[in-house]
PDB file of C-alpha atoms and ligand atoms in Angstrom:
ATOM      1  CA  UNK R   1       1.829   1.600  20.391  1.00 97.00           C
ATOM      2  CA  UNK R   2       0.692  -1.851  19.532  1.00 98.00           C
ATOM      3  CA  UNK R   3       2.474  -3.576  16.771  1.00 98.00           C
ATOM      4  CA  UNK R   4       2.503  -6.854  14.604  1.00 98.00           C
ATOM      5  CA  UNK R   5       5.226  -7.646  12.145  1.00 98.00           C
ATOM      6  CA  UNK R   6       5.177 -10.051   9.033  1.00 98.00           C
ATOM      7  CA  UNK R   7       6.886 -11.636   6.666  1.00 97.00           C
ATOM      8  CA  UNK R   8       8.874 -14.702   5.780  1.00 97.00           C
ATOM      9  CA  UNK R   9      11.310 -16.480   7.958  1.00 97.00           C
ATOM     10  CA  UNK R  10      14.897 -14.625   7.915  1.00 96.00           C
ATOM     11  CA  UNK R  11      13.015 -11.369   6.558  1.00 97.00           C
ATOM     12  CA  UNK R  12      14.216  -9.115   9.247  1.00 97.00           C
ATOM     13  CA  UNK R  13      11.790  -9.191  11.883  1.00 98.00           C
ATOM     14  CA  UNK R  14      13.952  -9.952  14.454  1.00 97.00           C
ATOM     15  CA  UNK R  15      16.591  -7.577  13.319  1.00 97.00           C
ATOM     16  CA  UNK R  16      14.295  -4.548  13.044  1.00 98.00           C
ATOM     17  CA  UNK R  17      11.579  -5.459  16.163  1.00 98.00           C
ATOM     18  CA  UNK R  18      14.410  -4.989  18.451  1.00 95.00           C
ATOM     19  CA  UNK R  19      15.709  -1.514  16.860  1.00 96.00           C
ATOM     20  CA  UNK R  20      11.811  -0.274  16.667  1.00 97.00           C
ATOM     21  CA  UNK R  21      10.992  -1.783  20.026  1.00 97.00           C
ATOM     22  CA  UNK R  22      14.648   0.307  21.916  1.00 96.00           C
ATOM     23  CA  UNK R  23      13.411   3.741  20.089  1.00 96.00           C
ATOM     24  CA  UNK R  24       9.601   3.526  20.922  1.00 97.00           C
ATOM     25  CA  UNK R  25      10.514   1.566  24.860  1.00 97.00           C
ATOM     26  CA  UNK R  26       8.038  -1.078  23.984  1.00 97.00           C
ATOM     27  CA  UNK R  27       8.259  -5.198  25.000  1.00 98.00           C
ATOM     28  CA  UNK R  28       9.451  -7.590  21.699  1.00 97.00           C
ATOM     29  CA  UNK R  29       7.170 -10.226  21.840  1.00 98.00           C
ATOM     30  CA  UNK R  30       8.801 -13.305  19.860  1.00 98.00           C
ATOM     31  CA  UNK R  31       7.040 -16.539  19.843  1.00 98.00           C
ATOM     32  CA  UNK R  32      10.292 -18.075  18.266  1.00 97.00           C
ATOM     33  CA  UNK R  33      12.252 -16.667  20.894  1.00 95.00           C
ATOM     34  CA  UNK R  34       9.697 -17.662  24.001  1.00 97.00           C
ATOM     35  CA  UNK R  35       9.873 -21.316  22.724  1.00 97.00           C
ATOM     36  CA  UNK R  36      14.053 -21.350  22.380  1.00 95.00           C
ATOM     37  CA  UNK R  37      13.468 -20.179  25.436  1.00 94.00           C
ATOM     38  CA  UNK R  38      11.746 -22.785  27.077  1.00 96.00           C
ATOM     39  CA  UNK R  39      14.149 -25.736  24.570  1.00 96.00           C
ATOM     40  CA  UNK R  40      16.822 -24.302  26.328  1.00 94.00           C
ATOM     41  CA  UNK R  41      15.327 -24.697  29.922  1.00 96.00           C
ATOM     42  CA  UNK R  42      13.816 -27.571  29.356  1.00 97.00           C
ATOM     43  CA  UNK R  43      10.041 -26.886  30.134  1.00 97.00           C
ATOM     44  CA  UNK R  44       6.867 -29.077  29.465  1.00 97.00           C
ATOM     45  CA  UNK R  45       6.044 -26.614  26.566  1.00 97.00           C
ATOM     46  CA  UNK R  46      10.050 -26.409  25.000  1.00 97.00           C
ATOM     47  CA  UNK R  47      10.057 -30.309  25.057  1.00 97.00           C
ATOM     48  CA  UNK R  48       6.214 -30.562  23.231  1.00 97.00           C
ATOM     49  CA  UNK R  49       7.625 -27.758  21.079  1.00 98.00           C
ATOM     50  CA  UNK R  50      11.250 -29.040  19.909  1.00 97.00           C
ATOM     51  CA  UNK R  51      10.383 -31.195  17.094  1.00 96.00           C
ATOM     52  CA  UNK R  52       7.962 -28.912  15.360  1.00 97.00           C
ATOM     53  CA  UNK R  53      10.998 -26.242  15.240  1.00 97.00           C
ATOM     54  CA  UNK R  54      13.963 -28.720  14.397  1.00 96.00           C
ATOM     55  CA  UNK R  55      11.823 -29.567  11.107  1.00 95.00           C
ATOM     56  CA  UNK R  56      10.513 -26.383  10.443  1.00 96.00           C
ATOM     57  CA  UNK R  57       6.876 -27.130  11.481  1.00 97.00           C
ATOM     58  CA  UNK R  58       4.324 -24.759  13.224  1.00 98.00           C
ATOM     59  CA  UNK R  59       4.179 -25.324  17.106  1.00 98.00           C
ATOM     60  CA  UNK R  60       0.416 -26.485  17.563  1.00 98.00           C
ATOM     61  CA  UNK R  61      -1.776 -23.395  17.558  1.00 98.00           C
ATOM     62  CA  UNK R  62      -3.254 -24.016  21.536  1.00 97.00           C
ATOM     63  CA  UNK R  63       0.979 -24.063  22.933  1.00 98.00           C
ATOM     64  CA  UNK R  64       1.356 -20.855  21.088  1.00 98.00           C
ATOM     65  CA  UNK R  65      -1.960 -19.201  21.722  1.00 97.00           C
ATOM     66  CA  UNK R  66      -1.437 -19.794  25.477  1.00 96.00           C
ATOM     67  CA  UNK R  67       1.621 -18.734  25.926  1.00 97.00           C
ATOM     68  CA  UNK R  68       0.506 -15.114  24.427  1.00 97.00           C
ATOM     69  CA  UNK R  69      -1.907 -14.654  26.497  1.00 96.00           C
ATOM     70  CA  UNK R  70       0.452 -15.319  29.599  1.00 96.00           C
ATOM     71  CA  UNK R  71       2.670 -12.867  28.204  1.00 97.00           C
ATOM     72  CA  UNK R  72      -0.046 -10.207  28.083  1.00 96.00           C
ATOM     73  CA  UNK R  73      -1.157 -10.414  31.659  1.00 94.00           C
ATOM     74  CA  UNK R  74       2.830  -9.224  32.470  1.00 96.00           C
ATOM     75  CA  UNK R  75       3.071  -5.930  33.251  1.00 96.00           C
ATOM     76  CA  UNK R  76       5.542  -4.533  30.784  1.00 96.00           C
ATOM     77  CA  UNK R  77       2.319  -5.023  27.507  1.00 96.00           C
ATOM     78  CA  UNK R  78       0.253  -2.126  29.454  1.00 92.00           C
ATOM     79  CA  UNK R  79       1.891   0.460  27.113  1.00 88.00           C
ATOM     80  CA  UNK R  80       1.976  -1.274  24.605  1.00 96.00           C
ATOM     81  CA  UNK R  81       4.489  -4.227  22.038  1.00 98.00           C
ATOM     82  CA  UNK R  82       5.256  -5.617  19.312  1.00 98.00           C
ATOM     83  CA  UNK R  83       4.429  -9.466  18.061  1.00 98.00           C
ATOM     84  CA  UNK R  84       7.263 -10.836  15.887  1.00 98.00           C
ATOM     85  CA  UNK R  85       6.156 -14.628  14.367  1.00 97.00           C
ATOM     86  CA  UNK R  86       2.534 -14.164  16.144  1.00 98.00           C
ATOM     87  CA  UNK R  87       0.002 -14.763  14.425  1.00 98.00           C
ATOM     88  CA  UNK R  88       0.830 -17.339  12.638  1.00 98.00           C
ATOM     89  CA  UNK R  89      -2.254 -19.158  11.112  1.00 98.00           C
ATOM     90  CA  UNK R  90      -5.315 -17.709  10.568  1.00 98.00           C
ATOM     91  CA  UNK R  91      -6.175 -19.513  13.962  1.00 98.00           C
ATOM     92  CA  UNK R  92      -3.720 -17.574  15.890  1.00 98.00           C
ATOM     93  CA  UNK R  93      -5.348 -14.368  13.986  1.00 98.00           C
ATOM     94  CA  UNK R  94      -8.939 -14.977  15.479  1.00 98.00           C
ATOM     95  CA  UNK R  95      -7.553 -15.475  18.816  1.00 98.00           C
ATOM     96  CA  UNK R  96      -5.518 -12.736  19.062  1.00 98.00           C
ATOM     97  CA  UNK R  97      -8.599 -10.878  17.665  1.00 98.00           C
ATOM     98  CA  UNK R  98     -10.712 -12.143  20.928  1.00 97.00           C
ATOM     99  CA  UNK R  99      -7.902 -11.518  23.222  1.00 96.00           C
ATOM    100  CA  UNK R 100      -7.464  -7.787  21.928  1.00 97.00           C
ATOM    101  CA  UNK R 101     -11.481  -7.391  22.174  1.00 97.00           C
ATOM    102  CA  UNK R 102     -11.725  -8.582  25.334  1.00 96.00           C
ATOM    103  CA  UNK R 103      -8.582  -6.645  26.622  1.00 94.00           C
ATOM    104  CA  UNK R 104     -10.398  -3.689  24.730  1.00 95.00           C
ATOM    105  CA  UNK R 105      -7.465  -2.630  22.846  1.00 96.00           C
ATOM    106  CA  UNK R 106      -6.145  -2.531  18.928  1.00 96.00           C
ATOM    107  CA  UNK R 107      -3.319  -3.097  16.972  1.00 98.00           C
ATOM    108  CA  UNK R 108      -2.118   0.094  15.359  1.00 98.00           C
ATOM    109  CA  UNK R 109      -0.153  -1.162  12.864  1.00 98.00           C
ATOM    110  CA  UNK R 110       0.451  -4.129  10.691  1.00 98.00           C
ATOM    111  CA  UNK R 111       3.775  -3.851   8.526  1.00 98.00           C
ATOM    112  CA  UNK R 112       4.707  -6.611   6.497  1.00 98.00           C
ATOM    113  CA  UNK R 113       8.387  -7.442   5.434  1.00 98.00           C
ATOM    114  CA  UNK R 114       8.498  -8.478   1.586  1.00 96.00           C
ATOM    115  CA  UNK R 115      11.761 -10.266   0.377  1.00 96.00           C
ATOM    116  CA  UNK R 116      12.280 -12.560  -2.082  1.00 93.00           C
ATOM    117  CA  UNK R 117      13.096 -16.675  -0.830  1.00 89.00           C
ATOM    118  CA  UNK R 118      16.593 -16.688  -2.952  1.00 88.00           C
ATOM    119  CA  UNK R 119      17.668 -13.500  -0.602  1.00 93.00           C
ATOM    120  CA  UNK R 120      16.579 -15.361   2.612  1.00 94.00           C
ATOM    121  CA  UNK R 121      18.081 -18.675   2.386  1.00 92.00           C
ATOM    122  CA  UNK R 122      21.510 -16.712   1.563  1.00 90.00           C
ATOM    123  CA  UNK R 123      20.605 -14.457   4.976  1.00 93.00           C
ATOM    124  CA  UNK R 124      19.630 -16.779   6.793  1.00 94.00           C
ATOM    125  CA  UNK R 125      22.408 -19.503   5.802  1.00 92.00           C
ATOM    126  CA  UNK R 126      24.946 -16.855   7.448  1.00 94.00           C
ATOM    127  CA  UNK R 127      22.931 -15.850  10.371  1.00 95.00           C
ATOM    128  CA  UNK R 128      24.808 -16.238  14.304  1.00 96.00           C
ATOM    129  CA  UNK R 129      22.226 -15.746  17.369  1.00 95.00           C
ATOM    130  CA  UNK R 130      23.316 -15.295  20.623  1.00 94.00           C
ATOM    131  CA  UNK R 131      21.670 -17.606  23.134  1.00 86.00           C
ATOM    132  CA  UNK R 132      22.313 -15.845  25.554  1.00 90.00           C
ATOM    133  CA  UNK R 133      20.760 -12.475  24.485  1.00 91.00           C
ATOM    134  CA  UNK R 134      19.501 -12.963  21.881  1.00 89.00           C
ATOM    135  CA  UNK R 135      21.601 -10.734  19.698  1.00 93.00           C
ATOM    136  CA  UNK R 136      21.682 -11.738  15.909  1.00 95.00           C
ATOM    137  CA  UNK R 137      24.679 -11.261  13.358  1.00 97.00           C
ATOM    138  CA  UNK R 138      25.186 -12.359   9.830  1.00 96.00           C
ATOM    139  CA  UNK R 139      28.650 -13.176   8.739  1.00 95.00           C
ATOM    140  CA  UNK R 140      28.000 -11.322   5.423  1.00 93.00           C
ATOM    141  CA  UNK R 141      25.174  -8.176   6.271  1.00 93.00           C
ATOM    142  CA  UNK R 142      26.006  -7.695  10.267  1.00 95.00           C
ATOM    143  CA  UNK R 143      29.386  -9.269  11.268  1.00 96.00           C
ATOM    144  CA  UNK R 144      30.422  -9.084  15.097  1.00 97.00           C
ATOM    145  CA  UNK R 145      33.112  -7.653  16.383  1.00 97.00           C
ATOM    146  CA  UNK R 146      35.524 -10.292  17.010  1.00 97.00           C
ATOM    147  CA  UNK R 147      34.899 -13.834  14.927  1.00 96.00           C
ATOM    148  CA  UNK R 148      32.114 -15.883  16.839  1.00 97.00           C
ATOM    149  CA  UNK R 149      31.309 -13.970  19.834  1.00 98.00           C
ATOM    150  CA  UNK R 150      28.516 -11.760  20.922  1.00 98.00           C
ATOM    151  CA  UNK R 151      29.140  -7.657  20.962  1.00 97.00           C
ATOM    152  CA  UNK R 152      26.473  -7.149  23.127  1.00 96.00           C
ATOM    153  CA  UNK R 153      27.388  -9.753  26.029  1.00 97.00           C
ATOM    154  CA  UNK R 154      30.188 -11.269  24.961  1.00 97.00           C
ATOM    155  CA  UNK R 155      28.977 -14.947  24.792  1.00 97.00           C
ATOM    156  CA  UNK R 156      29.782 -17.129  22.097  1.00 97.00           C
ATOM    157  CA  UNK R 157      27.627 -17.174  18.915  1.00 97.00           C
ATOM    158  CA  UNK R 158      25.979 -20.506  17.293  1.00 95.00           C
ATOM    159  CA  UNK R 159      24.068 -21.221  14.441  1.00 94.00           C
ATOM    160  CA  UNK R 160      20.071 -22.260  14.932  1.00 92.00           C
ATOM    161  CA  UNK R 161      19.360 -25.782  14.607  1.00 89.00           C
ATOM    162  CA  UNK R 162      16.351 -24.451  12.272  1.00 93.00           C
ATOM    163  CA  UNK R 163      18.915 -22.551  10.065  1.00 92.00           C
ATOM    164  CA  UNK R 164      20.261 -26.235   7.949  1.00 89.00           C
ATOM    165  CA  UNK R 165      19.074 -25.295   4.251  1.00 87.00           C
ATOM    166  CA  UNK R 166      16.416 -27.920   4.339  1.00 89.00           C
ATOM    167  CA  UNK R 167      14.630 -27.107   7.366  1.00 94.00           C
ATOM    168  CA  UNK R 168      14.571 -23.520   5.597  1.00 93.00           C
ATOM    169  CA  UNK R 169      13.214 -24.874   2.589  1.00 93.00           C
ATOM    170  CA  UNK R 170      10.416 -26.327   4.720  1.00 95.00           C
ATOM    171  CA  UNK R 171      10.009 -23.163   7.026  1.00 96.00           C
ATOM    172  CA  UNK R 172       9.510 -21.441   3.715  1.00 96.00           C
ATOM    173  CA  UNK R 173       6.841 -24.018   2.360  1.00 97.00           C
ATOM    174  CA  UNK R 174       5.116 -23.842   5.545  1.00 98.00           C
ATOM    175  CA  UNK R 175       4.996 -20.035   5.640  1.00 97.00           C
ATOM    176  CA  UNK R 176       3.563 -19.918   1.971  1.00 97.00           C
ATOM    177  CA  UNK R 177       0.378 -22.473   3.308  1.00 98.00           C
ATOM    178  CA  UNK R 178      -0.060 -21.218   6.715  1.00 98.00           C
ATOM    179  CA  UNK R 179       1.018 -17.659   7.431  1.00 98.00           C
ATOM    180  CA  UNK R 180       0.817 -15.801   3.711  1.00 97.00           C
ATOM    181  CA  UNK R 181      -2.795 -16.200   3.636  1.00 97.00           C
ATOM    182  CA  UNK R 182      -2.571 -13.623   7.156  1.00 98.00           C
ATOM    183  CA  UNK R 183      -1.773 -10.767   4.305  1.00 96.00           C
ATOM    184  CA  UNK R 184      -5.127 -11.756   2.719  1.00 96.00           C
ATOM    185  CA  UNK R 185      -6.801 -11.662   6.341  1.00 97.00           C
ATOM    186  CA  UNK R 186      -5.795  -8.424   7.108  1.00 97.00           C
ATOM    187  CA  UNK R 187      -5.817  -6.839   3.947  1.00 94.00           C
ATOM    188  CA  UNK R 188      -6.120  -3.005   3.664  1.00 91.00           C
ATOM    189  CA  UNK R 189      -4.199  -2.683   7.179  1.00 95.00           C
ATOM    190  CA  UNK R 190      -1.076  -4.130   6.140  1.00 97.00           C
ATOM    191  CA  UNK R 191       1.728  -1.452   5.167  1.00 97.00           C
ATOM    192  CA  UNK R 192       4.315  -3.279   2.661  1.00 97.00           C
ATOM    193  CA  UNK R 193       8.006  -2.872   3.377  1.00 98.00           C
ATOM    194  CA  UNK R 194      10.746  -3.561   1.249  1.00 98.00           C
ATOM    195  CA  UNK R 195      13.173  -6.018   2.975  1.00 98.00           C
ATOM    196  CA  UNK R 196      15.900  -6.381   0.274  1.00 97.00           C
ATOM    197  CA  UNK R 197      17.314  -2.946   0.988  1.00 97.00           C
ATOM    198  CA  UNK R 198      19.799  -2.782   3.970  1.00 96.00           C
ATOM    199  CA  UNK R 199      18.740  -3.284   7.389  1.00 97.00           C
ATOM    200  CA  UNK R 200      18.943   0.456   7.978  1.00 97.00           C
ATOM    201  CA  UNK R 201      16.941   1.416   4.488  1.00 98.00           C
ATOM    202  CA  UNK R 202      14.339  -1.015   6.172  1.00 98.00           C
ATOM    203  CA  UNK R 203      14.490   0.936   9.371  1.00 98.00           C
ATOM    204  CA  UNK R 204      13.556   3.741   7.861  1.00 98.00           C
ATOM    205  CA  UNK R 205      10.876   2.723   5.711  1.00 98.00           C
ATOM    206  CA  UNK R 206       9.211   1.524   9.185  1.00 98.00           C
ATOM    207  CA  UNK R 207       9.837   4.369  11.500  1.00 98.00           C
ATOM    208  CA  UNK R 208       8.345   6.362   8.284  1.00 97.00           C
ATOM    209  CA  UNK R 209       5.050   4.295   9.175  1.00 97.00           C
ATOM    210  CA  UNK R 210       5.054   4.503  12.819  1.00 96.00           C
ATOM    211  CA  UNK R 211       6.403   8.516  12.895  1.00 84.00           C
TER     212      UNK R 211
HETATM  213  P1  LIG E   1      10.986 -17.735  14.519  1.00 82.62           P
HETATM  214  O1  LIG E   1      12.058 -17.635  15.509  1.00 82.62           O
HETATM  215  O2  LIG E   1       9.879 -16.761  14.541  1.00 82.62           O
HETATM  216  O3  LIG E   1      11.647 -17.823  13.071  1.00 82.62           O
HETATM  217  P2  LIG E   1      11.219 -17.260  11.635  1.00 82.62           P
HETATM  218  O4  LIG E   1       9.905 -16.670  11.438  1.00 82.62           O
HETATM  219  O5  LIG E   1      11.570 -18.415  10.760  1.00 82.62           O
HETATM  220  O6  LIG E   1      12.076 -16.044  11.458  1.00 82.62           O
HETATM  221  P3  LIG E   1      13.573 -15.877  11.761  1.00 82.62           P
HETATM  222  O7  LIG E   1      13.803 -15.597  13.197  1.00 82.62           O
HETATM  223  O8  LIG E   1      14.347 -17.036  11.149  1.00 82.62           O
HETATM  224  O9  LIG E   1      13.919 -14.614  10.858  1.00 82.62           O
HETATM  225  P4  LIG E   1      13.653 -13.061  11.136  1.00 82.62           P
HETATM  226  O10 LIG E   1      12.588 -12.596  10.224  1.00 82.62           O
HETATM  227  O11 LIG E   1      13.523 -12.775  12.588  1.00 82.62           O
HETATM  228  O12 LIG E   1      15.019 -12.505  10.561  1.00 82.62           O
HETATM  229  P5  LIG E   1      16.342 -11.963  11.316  1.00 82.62           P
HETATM  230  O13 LIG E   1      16.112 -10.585  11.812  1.00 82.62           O
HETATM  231  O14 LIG E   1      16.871 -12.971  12.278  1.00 82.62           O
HETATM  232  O15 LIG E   1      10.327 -19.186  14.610  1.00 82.62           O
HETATM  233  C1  LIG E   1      11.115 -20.344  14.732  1.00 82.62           C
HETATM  234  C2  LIG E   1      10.224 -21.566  14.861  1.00 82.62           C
HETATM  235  O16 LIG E   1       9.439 -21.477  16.066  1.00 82.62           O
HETATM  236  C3  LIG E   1       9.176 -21.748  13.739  1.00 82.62           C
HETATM  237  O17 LIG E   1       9.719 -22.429  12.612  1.00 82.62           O
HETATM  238  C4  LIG E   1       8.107 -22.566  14.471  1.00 82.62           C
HETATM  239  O18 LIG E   1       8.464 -23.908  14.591  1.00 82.62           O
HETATM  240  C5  LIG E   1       8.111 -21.943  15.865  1.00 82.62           C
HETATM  241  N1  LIG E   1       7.176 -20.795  16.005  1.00 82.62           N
HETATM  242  C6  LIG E   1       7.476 -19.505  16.291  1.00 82.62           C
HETATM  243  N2  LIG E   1       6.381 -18.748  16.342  1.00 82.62           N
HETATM  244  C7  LIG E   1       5.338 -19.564  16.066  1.00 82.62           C
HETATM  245  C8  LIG E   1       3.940 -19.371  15.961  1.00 82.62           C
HETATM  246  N3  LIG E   1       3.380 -18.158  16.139  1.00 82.62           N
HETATM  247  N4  LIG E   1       3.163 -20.442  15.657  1.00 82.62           N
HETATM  248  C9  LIG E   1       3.693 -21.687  15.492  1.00 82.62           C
HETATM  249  N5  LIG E   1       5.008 -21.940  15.579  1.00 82.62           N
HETATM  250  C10 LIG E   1       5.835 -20.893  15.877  1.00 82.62           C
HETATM  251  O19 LIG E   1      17.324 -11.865  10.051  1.00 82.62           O
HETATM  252  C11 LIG E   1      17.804 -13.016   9.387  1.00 82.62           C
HETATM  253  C12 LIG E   1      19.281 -12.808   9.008  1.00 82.62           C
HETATM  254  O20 LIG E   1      19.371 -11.803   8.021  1.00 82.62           O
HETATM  255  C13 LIG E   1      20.171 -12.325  10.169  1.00 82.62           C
HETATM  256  O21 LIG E   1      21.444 -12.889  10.044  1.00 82.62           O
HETATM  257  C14 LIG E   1      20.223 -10.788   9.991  1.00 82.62           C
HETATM  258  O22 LIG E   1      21.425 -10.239  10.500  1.00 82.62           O
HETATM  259  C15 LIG E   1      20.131 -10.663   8.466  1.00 82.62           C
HETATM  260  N6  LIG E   1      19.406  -9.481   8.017  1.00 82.62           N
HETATM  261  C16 LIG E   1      18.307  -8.898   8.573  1.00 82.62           C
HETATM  262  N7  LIG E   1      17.883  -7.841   7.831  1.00 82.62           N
HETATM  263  C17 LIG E   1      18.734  -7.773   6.762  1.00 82.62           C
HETATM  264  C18 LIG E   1      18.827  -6.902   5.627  1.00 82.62           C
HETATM  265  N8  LIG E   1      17.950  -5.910   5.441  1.00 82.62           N
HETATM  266  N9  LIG E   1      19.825  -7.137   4.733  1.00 82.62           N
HETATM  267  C19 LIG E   1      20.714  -8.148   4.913  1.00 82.62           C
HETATM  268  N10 LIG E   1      20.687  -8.998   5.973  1.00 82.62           N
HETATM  269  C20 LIG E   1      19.699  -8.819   6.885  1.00 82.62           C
HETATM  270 MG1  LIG E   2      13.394 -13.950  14.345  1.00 82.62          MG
END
C-alpha cells in the first residue's frame, strides 16, 4: 500500500503515519524527519538545510526531491510506504509523479488532515519529540510517562527549534502559499479527515479509508 498524507504543520501526520505505518508493516517516509536527521549528523544536506527549517522555510525543492528518490531505491519501499511532508510544492508533486511513472507504480491513497490553525499552534506549542526515536508527546493530548523523558527509549525529550510560536506562524503562512494548493492538484483523490477529534477518532477515520 502506497500512501501520502496532508495537511498543515502539527496536524497529526506524524502522530498517525507511525500508528498506520506499525498496523499495515509499511516504511514512514518523513522528509522533516530525514533532514533532522542529517542537522543532527551534520551532513552536507542537514547544514544547506538548517536555516530553511529554523525559520520555517521550505528546504529547496532539488535537496528534497533527491533525497526521495534515494530513499526509494532502499529496499524496505518494495511493498510499499507512506510520505509524511512530501510533496510539498506543486514541484515536488510533478516529480514524484515522474518518479512513480517511471518506477511503474501508484499511490493508492491521498488522505488529507483538516484542522483549524488556532488548534495547531496550541498542539504544537506543547509538543516533546524524541531525538532519539523519534517518538512525539504533547504535554496536554499525549503526556509521557515520567515528566521529560521518552516511553519508548527512555531518552530525554526536547522541544523542536521549529516549534517557537513565530516560526509556526511562518510554517503556517508558508503551508497556505506552497503546499494547500497540492489539495487543488490532486483534487477528487484526496479523502478529507477530521483532525480536531482525538488522535484515536482520527485513527479511525483513516484505517476506515485504507480497510
Ligand atoms: P516537518 O517535520 O514535516 O513538520 P510539519 O509539516 O511542520 O509538521 P509537524 O511535524 O510539525 O506536525 P505533524 O503534522 O507531524 O504533527 P504531529 O503528529 O507531530 O517539517 C519540518 C521542516 O522541514 C519544514 O518546516 C521544512 O523546513 C522542512 N521540510 C520537511 N519536508 C519538506 C519538504 N517536502 N519540502 C521542503 N521542506 C521540507 O502532532 C503535533 C502535536 O499534536 C504533537 O504534540 C501530537 O502529540 C499532538 N497531536 C497529534 N494529533 C492530535 C490530536 N488528534 N489531538 C490532539 N493532539 C494531537
Ligand atoms: Mg511531523
Amino acid at each position: 500500500m502506497r500512501v501520502i498524507l496532508l495537511g498543515p504543520p502539527g496536524c497529526g501526520k506524524g502522530t498517525q503515519a507511525e500508528i498506520i505505518c506499525k498496523n499495515f508493516e509499511i516504511p514512514h517516509i518523513s522528509t522533516g524527519d530525514i533532514l533532522r536527521d542529517n542537522v543532527k549528523r551534520g551532513t552536507e544536506i542537514g547544514s544547506r538545510a538548517k536555516s530553511f527549517m529554523d525559520s520555517g522555510s521550505l528546504v529547496p525543492d532539488e535537496i528534497i526531491i533527491g533525497m526521495i528518490k534515494d530513499r526509494f531505491s532502499e529496499d524496505d519501499c518494495k511493498n510499499g510506504f507512506l510520505l509524511d511532508g512530501f510533496p510539498r510544492t506543486i514541484a515536488q508533486a510533478e516529480a514524484l509523479d515522474k518518479l512513480l511513472k517511471k518506477m511503474k507504480i501508484h499511490i493508492d491513497y491521498i488522505i488529507n488532515i483538516d484542522v483549524p490553525d488556532e488548534n495547531i499552534i496550541n498542539r504544537i506549542s506543547k509538543r516533546l519529540s524524541c531525538s532519539n526515536c523519534g517518538d512525539v508527546y504533547n504535554l496536554m493530548f499525549k503526556k509521557p510517562k515520567k515528566e521529560m523523558v521518552c516511553d519508548s527509549c527512555g531518552f530525554k525529550l526536547h522541544q523542536r527549534d521549529d516549534d517557537k510560536e513565530e516560526v509556526i506562524r511562518n510554517r503556517l503562512e508558508v503551508y497556505r502559499k506552497q503546499t494547500a494548493p497540492l489539495i487543488q492538484y490532486y483534487n477528487k483523490k484526496i479523502m478529507n479527515v477530521d483532525g480536531q477529534q482525538s488522535i484515536n477518532e482520527v485513527t479511525k477515520d483513516i484505517l476506515k479509508i485504507l480497510k
